[in-house]
Coordinates of C-alpha atoms in Angstrom, one line a residue:
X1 CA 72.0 116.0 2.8
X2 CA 74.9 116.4 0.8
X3 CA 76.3 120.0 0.7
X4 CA 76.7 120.8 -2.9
X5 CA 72.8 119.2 -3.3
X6 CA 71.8 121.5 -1.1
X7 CA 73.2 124.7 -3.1
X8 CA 71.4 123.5 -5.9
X9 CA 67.8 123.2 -4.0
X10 CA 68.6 126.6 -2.6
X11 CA 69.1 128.4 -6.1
X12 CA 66.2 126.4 -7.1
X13 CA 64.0 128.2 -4.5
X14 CA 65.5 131.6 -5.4
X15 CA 64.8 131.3 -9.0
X16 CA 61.2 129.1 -8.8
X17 CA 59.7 132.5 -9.5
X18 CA 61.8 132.7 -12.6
X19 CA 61.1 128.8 -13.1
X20 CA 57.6 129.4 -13.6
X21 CA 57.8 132.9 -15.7
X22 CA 59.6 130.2 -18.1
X23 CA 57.2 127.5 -17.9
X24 CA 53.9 129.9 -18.6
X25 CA 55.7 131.4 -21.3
X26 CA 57.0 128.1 -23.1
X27 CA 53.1 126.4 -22.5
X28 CA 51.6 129.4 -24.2
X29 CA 54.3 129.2 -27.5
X30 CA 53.1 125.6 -27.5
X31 CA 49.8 126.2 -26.8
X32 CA 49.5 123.9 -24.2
X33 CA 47.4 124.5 -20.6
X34 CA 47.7 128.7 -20.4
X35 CA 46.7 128.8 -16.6
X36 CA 46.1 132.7 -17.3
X37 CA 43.6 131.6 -20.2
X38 CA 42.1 128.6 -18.4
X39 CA 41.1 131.1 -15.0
X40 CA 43.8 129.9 -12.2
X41 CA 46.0 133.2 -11.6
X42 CA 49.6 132.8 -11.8
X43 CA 49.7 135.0 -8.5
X44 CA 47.6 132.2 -6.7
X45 CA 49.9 130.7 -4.4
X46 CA 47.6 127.8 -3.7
X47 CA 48.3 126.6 -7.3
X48 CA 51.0 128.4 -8.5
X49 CA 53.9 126.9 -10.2
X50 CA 56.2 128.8 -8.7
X51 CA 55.1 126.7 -5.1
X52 CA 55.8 123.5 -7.5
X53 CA 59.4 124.3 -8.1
X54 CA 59.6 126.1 -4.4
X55 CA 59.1 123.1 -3.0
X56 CA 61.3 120.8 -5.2
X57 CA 64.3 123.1 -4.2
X58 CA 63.2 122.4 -0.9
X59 CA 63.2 119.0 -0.9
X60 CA 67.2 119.3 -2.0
X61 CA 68.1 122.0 0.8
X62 CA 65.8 121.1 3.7
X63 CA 63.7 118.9 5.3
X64 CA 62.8 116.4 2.2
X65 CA 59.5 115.2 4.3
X66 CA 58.0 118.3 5.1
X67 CA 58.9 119.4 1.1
X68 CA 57.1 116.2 0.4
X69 CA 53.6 116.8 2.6
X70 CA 53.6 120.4 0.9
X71 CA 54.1 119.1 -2.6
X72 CA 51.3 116.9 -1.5
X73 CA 48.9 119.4 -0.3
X74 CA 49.4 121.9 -3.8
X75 CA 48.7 118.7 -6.3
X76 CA 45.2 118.0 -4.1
X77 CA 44.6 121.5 -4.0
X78 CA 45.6 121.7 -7.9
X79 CA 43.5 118.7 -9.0
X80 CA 40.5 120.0 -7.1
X81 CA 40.6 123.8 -9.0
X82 CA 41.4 122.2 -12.6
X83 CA 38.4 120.3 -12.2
X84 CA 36.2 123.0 -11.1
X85 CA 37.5 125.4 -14.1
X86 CA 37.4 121.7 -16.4
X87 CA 41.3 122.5 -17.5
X88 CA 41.3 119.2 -19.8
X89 CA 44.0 116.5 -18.2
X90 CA 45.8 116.7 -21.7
X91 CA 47.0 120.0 -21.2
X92 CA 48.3 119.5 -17.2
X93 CA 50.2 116.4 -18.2
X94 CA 51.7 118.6 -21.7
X95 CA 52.6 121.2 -18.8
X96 CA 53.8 118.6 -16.2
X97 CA 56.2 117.6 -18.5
X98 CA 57.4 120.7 -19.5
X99 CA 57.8 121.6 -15.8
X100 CA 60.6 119.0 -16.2
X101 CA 62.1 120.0 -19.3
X102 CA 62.6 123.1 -17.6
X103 CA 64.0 122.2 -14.4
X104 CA 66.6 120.2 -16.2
X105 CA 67.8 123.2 -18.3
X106 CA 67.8 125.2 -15.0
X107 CA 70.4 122.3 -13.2
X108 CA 72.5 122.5 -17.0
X109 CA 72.9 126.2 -16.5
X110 CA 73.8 125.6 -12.5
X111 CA 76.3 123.0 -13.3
X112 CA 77.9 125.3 -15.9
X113 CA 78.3 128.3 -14.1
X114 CA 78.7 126.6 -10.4
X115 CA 80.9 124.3 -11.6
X116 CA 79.0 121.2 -10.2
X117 CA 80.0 117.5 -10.8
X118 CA 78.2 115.5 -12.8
X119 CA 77.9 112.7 -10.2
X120 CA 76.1 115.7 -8.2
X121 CA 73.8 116.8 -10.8
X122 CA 72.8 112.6 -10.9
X123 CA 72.1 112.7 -7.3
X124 CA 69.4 115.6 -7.5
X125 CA 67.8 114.3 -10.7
X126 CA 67.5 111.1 -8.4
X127 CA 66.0 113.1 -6.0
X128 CA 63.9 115.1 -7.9
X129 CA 62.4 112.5 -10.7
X130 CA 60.9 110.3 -8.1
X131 CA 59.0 113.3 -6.8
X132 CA 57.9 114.9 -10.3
X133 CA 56.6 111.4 -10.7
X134 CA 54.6 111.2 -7.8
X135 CA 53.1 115.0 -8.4
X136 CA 51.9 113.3 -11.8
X137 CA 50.0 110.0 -9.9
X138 CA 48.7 112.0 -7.2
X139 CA 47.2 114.5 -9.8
X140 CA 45.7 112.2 -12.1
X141 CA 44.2 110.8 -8.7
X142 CA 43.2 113.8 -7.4
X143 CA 41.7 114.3 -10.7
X144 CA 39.4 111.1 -11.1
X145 CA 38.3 111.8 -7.6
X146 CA 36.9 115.2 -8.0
X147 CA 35.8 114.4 -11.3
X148 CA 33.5 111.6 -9.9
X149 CA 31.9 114.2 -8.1
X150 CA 32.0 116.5 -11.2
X151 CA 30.2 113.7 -13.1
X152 CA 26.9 113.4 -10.9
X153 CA 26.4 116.8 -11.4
X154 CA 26.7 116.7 -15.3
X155 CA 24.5 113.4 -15.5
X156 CA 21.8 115.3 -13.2
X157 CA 21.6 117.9 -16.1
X158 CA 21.6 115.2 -18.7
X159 CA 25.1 116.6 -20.2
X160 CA 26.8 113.4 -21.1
X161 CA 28.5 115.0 -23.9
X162 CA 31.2 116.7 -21.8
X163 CA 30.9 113.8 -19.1
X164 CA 32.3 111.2 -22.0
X165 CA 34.9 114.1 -22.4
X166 CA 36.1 113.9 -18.7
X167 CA 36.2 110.2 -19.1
X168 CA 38.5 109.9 -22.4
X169 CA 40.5 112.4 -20.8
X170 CA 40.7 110.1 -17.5
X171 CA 41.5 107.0 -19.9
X172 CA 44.3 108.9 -21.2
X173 CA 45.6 109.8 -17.4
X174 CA 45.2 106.2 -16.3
X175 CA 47.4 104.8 -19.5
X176 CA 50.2 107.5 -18.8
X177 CA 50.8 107.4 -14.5
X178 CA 49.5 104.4 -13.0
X179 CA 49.5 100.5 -14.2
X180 CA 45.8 100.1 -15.5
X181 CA 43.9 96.9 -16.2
X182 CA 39.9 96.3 -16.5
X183 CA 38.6 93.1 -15.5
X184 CA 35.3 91.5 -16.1
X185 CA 32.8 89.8 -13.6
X186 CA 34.5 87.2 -13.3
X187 CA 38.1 88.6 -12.8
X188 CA 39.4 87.9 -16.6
X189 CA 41.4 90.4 -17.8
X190 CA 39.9 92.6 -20.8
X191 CA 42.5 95.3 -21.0
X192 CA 45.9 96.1 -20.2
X193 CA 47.8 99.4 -20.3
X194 CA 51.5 99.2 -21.4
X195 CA 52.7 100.0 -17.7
X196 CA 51.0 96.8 -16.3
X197 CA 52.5 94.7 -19.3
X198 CA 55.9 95.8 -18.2
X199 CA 56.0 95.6 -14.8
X200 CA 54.5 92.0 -14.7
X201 CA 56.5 90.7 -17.4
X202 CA 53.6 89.5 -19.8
X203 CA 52.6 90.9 -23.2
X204 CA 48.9 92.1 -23.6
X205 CA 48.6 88.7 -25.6
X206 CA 49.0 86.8 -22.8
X207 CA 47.3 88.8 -20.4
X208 CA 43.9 89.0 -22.3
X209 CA 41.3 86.3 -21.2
X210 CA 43.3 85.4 -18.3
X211 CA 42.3 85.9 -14.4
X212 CA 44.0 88.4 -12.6
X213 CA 44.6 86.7 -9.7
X214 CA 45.5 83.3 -11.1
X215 CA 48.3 85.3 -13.4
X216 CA 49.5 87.4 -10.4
X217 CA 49.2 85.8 -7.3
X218 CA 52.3 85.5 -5.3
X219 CA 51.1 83.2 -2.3
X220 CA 52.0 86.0 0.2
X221 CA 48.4 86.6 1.1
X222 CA 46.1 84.5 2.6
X223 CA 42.4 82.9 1.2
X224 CA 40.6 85.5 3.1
X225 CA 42.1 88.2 2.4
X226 CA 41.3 88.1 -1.1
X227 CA 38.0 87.0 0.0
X228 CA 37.3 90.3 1.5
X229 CA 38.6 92.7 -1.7
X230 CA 36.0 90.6 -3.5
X231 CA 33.3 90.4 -0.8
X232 CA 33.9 94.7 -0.9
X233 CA 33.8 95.0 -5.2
X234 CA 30.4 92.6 -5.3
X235 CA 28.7 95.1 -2.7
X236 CA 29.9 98.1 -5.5
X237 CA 32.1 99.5 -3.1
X238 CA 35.6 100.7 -3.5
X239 CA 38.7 99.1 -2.0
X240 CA 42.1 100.5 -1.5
X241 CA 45.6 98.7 -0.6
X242 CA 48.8 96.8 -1.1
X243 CA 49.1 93.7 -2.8
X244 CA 52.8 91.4 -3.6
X245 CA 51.7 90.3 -7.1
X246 CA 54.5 87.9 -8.8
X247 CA 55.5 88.4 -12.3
X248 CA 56.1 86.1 -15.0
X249 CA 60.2 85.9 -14.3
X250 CA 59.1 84.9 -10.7
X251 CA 60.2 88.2 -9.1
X252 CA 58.1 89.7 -6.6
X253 CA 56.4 93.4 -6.6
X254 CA 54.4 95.7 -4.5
X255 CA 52.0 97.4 -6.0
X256 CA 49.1 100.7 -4.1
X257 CA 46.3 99.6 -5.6
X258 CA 42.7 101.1 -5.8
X259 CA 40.0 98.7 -7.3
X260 CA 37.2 100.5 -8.0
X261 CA 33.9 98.1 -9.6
X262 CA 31.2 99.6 -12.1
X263 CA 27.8 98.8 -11.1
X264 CA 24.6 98.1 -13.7
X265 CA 21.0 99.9 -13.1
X266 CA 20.0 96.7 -10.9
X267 CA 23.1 97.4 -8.5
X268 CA 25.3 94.9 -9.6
X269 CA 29.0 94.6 -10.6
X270 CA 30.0 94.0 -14.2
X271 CA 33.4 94.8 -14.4
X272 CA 36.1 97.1 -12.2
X273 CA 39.5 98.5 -13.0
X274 CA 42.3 98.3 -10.9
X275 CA 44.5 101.8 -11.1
X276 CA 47.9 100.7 -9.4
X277 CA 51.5 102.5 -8.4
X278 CA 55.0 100.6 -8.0
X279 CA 55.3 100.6 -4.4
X280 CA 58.0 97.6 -4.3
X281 CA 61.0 99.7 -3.2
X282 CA 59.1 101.9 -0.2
X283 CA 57.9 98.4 1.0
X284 CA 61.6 97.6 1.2
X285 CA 62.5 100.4 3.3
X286 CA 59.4 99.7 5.4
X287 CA 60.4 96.5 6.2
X288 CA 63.9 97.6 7.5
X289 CA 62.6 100.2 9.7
X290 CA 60.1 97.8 10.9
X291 CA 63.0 95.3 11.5
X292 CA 65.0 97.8 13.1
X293 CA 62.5 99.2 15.6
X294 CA 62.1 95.6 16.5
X295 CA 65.7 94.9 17.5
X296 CA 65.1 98.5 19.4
X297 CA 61.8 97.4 21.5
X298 CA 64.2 93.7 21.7
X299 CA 66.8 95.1 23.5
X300 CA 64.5 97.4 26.0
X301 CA 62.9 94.8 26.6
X302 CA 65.8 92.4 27.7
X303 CA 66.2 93.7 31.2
X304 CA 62.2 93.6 32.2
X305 CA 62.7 89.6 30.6
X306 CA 64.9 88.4 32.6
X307 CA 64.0 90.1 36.2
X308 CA 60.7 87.7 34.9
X309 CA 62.4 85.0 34.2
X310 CA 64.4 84.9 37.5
X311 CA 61.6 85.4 39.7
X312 CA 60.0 82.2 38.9
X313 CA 63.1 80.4 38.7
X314 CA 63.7 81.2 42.4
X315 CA 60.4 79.5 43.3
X316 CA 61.6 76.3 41.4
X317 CA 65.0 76.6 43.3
X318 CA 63.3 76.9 46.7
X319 CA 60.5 74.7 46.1
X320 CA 63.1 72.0 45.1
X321 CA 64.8 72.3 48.1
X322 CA 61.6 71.6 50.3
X323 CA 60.9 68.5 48.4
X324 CA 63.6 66.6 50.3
X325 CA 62.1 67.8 53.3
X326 CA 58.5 67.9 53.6
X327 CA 55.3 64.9 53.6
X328 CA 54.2 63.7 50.5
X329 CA 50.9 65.9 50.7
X330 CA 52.8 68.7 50.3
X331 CA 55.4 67.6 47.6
X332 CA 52.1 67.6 45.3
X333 CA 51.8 71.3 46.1
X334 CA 55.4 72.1 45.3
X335 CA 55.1 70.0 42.3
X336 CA 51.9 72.0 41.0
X337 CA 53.8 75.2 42.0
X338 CA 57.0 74.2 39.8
X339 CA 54.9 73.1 36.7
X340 CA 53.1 76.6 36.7
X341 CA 56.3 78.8 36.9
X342 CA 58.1 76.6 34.1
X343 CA 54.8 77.1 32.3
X344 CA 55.0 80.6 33.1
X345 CA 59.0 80.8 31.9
X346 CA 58.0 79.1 28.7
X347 CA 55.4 81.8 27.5
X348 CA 57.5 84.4 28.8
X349 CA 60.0 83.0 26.3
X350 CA 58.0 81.8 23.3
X351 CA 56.8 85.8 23.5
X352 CA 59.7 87.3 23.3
X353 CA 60.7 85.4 20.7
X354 CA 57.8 86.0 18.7
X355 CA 59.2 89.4 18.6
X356 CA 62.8 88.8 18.0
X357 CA 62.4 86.5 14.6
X358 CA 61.7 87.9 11.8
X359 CA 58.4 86.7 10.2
X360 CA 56.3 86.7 7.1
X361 CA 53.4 88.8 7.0
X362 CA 49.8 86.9 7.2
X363 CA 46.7 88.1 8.0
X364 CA 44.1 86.2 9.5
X365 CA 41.1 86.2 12.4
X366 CA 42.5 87.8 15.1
X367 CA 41.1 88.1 19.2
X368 CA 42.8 91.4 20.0
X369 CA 41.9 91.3 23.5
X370 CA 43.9 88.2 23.8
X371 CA 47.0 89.8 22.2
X372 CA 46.6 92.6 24.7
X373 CA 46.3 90.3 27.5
X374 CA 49.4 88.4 26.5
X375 CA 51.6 91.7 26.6
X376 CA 50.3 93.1 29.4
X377 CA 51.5 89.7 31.1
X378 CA 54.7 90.6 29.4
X379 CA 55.1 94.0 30.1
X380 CA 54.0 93.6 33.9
X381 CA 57.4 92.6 35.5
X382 CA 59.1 96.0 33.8
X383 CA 56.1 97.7 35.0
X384 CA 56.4 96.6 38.6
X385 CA 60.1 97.6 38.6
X386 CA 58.7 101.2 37.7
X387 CA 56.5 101.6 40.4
X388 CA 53.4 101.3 37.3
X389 CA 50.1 99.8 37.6
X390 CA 48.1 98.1 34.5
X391 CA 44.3 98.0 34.6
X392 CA 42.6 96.5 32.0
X393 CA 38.9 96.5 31.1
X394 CA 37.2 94.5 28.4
X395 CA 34.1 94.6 26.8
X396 CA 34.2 90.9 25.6
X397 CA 37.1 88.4 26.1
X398 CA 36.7 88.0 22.0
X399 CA 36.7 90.9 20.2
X400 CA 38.0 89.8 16.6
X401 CA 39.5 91.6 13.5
X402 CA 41.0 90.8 10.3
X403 CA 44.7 91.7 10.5
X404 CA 48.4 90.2 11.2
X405 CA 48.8 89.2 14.7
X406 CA 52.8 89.9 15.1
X407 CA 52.4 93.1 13.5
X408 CA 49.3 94.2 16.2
X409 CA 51.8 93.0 19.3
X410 CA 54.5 95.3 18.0
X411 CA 52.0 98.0 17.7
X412 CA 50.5 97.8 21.5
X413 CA 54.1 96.6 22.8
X414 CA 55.2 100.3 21.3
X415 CA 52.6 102.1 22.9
X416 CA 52.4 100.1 26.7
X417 CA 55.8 100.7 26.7
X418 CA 55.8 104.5 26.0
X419 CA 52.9 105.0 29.0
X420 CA 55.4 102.9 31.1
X421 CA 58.2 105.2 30.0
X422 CA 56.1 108.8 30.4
X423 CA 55.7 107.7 34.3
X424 CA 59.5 108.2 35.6
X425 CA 57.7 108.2 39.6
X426 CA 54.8 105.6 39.3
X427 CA 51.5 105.9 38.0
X428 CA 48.7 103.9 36.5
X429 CA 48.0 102.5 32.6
X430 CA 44.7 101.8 31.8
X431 CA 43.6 100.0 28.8
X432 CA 40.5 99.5 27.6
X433 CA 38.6 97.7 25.1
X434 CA 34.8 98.4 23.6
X435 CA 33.0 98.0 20.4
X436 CA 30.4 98.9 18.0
X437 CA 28.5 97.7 15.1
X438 CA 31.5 98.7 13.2
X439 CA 34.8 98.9 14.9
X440 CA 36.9 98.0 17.7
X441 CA 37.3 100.7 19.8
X442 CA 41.1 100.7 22.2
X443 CA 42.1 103.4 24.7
X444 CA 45.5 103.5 26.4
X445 CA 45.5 106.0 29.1
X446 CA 49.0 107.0 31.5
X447 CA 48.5 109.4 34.0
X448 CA 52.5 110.7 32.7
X449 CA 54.3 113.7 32.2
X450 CA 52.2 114.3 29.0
X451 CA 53.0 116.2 26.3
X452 CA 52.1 119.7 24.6
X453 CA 50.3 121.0 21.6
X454 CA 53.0 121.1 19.7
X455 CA 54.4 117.9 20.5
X456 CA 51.1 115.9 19.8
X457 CA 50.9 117.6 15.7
X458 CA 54.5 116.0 15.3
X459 CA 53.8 112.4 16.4
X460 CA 54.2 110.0 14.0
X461 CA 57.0 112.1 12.3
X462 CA 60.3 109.8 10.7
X463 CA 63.0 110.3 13.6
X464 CA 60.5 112.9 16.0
X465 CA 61.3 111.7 19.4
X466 CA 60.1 112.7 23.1
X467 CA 62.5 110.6 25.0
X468 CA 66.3 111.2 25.4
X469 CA 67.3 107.4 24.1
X470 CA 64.6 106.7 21.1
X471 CA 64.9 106.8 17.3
X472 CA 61.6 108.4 16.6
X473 CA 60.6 104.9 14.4
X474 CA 58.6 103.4 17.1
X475 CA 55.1 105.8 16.7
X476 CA 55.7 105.8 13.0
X477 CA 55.8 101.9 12.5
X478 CA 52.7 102.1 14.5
X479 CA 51.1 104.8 12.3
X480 CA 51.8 102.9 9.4
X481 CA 50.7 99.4 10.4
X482 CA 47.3 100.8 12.0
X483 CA 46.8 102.2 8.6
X484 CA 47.7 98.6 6.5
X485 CA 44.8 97.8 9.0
X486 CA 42.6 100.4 8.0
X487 CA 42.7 101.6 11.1
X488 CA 43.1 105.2 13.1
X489 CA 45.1 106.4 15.4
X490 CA 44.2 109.5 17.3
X491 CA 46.1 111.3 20.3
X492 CA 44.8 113.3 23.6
X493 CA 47.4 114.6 25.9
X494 CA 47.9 117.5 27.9
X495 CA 51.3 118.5 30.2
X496 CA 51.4 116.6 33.8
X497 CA 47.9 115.4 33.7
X498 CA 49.2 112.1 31.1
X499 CA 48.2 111.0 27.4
X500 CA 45.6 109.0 25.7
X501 CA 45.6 106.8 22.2
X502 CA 43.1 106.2 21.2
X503 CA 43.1 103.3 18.2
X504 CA 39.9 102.0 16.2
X505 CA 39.8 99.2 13.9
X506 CA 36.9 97.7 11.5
X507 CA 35.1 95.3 13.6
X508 CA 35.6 91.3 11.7
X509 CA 32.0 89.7 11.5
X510 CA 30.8 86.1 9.7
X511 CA 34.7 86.3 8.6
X512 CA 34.3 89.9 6.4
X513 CA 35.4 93.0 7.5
X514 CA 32.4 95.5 7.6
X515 CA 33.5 98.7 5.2

């Protein structure tokens, strides 16, 4: 972090108590959300703007991640209380932005008295503006989520007057932080906030009447997949993830979308809105620490590749040799032997480079006990030179789920590895695989050096590493892809007694994933 940044996130911690004296004093001259009037206590430090501008300046001075998850935790907390007190969303967004208007007379006094460069006081308003931005999205989510629950309540007592209130003021959220659209039954487009309009290039004109997909579809994903978000809206159920939609220009974006259908008195769908975030530049980075966690598990592997590879290639040699000598009875043997271990070489190879190349990103029917056979049959030469046994236990030799099959080796090649790695004298891996209505159920057990409490809360963390040579990307790549899967990752482990994953996935039946 860049020194003179840092003194600025530091001053904005001191002062955050002052920050927010300002800010409660400026929305009650305007008029605007009076937390004191409205019933949160300024001296609340579960909602407190002081906490806000606490953690901004910690973001600037300290570790920007855990500054993040905290920011994270007040705006959930936040959204929850302002919709238990009914604060109306008007007057958080008129304070939100005065929060802002504030902040940046705070960093005009700092640079005028600290004598700050300019190019610095850019680089914490890029720092900071991101941030602000996200507090806004996560708040008007937060919002509509505990206002759903808010609105049974109010129709059970037949009070639609205020419930059509919550709902304007949720139309007026939706316009401001997210890129809103409404379609109709059949996926035509009835309405289009201005933030949709500009990040797909079209004007509402040309986006009326159309269907979303057909307008926005990039190519990127496959049939089924956009047979299972509709599958999930026709059963009235909500569906959550990422989606590359192509604008008019041709350029590509990424946007976190939530697609959430209204349902008639008979149960079925009639039209849905889709309440997206920009996600195209986090993808980016994604990608490249994918890629680079990659080249990582590329390289460690190397070593265990070719100790396979020459193994077999031995055989050929020797069996070669005996050809010359032996009946012809036999020369069928050898010649059986030899096809095997070139057969043997050639997987080894088209597997490894599987994972060197890079790859677009499909997802389709996958078996993942056969992906797990195929890298334990990888991994078993490195684990031989380790003294390491693999056992492996299936349920059923086809076990299938909807998901990107490159993406799912990288994940169980990570975590085989890691058990390898946690047993420097020997010891034994054992993976199974079982299932339920639902999901797919996997369990990666090492009988390793283990870890502690405290280790196991911090795994997944950008750059948190166990092991002496690692980057700390390898857990968190798997974290994240799990998650594009909706899947779960969960972690047992206790010191010299070894660790457990344990990974779940939604079970794929009749080609739809079961929600």
């Amino acid at each position: 972090m860049n020194q003179a940044v840092a003194l600025i996130g530091e001053k904005i911690k001191k002062c955050s108590q002052l920050l927010k004296m300002k800010l409660s004093e400026f929305s009650i001259q305007t008029d605007s959300h009076s937390l004191c009037k409205t019933g949160i206590n300024y001296q609340d430090k579960n909602y407190c703007w002081e906490k806000f501008f606490s953690y901004l300046g910690e973001a600037l001075s300290g570790d920007y991640a855990v500054a993040y998850n905290s920011l994270i935790k007040w705006t959930d907390s936040y959204g929850q209380k302002a919709v238990q007190i009914e604060i109306p969303f008007e007057q958080f967004m008129n304070t939100f932005h005065l929060s802002r208007s504030i902040l940046l007379e705070f960093l005009e006094e700092v640079v005028d008295s600290s004598h700050i460069s300019a190019k610095t006081l850019l680089e914490v308003i890029k720092l900071t503006d991101p941030l602000i931005d996200q507090v806004g999205i996560l708040f008007t989510n937060q919002y509509i989520k505990y206002s759903l629950n808010s609105k049974f309540t109010l129709t059970e007592n037949e009070d639609l007057k205020i419930t059509l209130k919550e709902l304007n003021a949720l139309k007026i959220a939706l316009n401001e932080a997210t890129i809103f659209a409404v379609t109709d039954t059949n996926d035509n487009i009835i309405y289009a906030n201005d933030r949709f309009c500009n990040i797909s290039k079209y004007t509402k004109e040309e986006l009326i009447g159309k269907n979303h997909h057909d307008i926005s579809f990039s190519g990127y994903h496959s049939k089924e997949f956009f047979q299972n978000i509709w599958a999930c809206i026709q059963q009235g159920l909500v569906w959550k993830g990422e989606i590359r939609n192509k604008a008019k220009d041709g350029t590509y974006y990424w946007v976190d979308t939530t697609i959430v259908p209204f349902v008639d008195h008979e149960g079925k769908t009639y039209q849905h809105i889709s309440i997206q975030n920009d996600v195209t530049e986090q993808k980016r980075t994604e990608e490249m620490l994918i890629k680079s966690e990659k080249l990582s598990l590329v390289g460690e592997l190397a070593a265990g590749i070719a100790h396979e590879i020459r193994n077999p290639l031995t055989t050929i040699k020797g069996f070669v040799q005996l050809l010359d000598q032996d009946s012809e009875d036999k020369k069928h043997l050898y010649t059986d032997t030899i096809l095997n271990e070139i057969d043997r070489i050639n997987f080894i190879v088209n597997e490894f480079m599987v994972l060197a190349k890079p790859h677009a990103v499909f997802f389709s029917k996958c078996n993942i006990v056969e992906i797990i056979k195929s890298l334990k049959y990888l991994l078993e030469a490195e684990a031989i030179l380790k003294n390491v046994i693999i056992i492996d236990a299936y349920e059923s030799d086809e076990m299938f789920l909807f998901g990107e099959k490159n993406q799912l080796k990288q994940v169980f090649l990570n975590l085989i590895k890691n058990a390898i790695e946690a047993m420097p004298f020997g010891g034994i891996i054992t993976i199974s695989i079982t299932k339920t209505a639902q999901d797919i159920l996997i369990s990666i057990q090492d009988n390793g050096v283990g870890m502690s409490d405290e280790q196991v809360k911090r795994i997944g963390e950008p750059f948190y590493t166990t092991k002496e040579t690692g980057n700390g990307l390898g857990l968190m790549m798997c974290y994240k892809i799990i998650r594009d899967h909706n899947g779960k990752m969960s972690v047992q482990s206790q010191l010299n007694k070894g660790t457990n994953f344990l990974i779940t996935f939604p079970i794929l039946m009749d080609n739809k994933i079961e929600f």
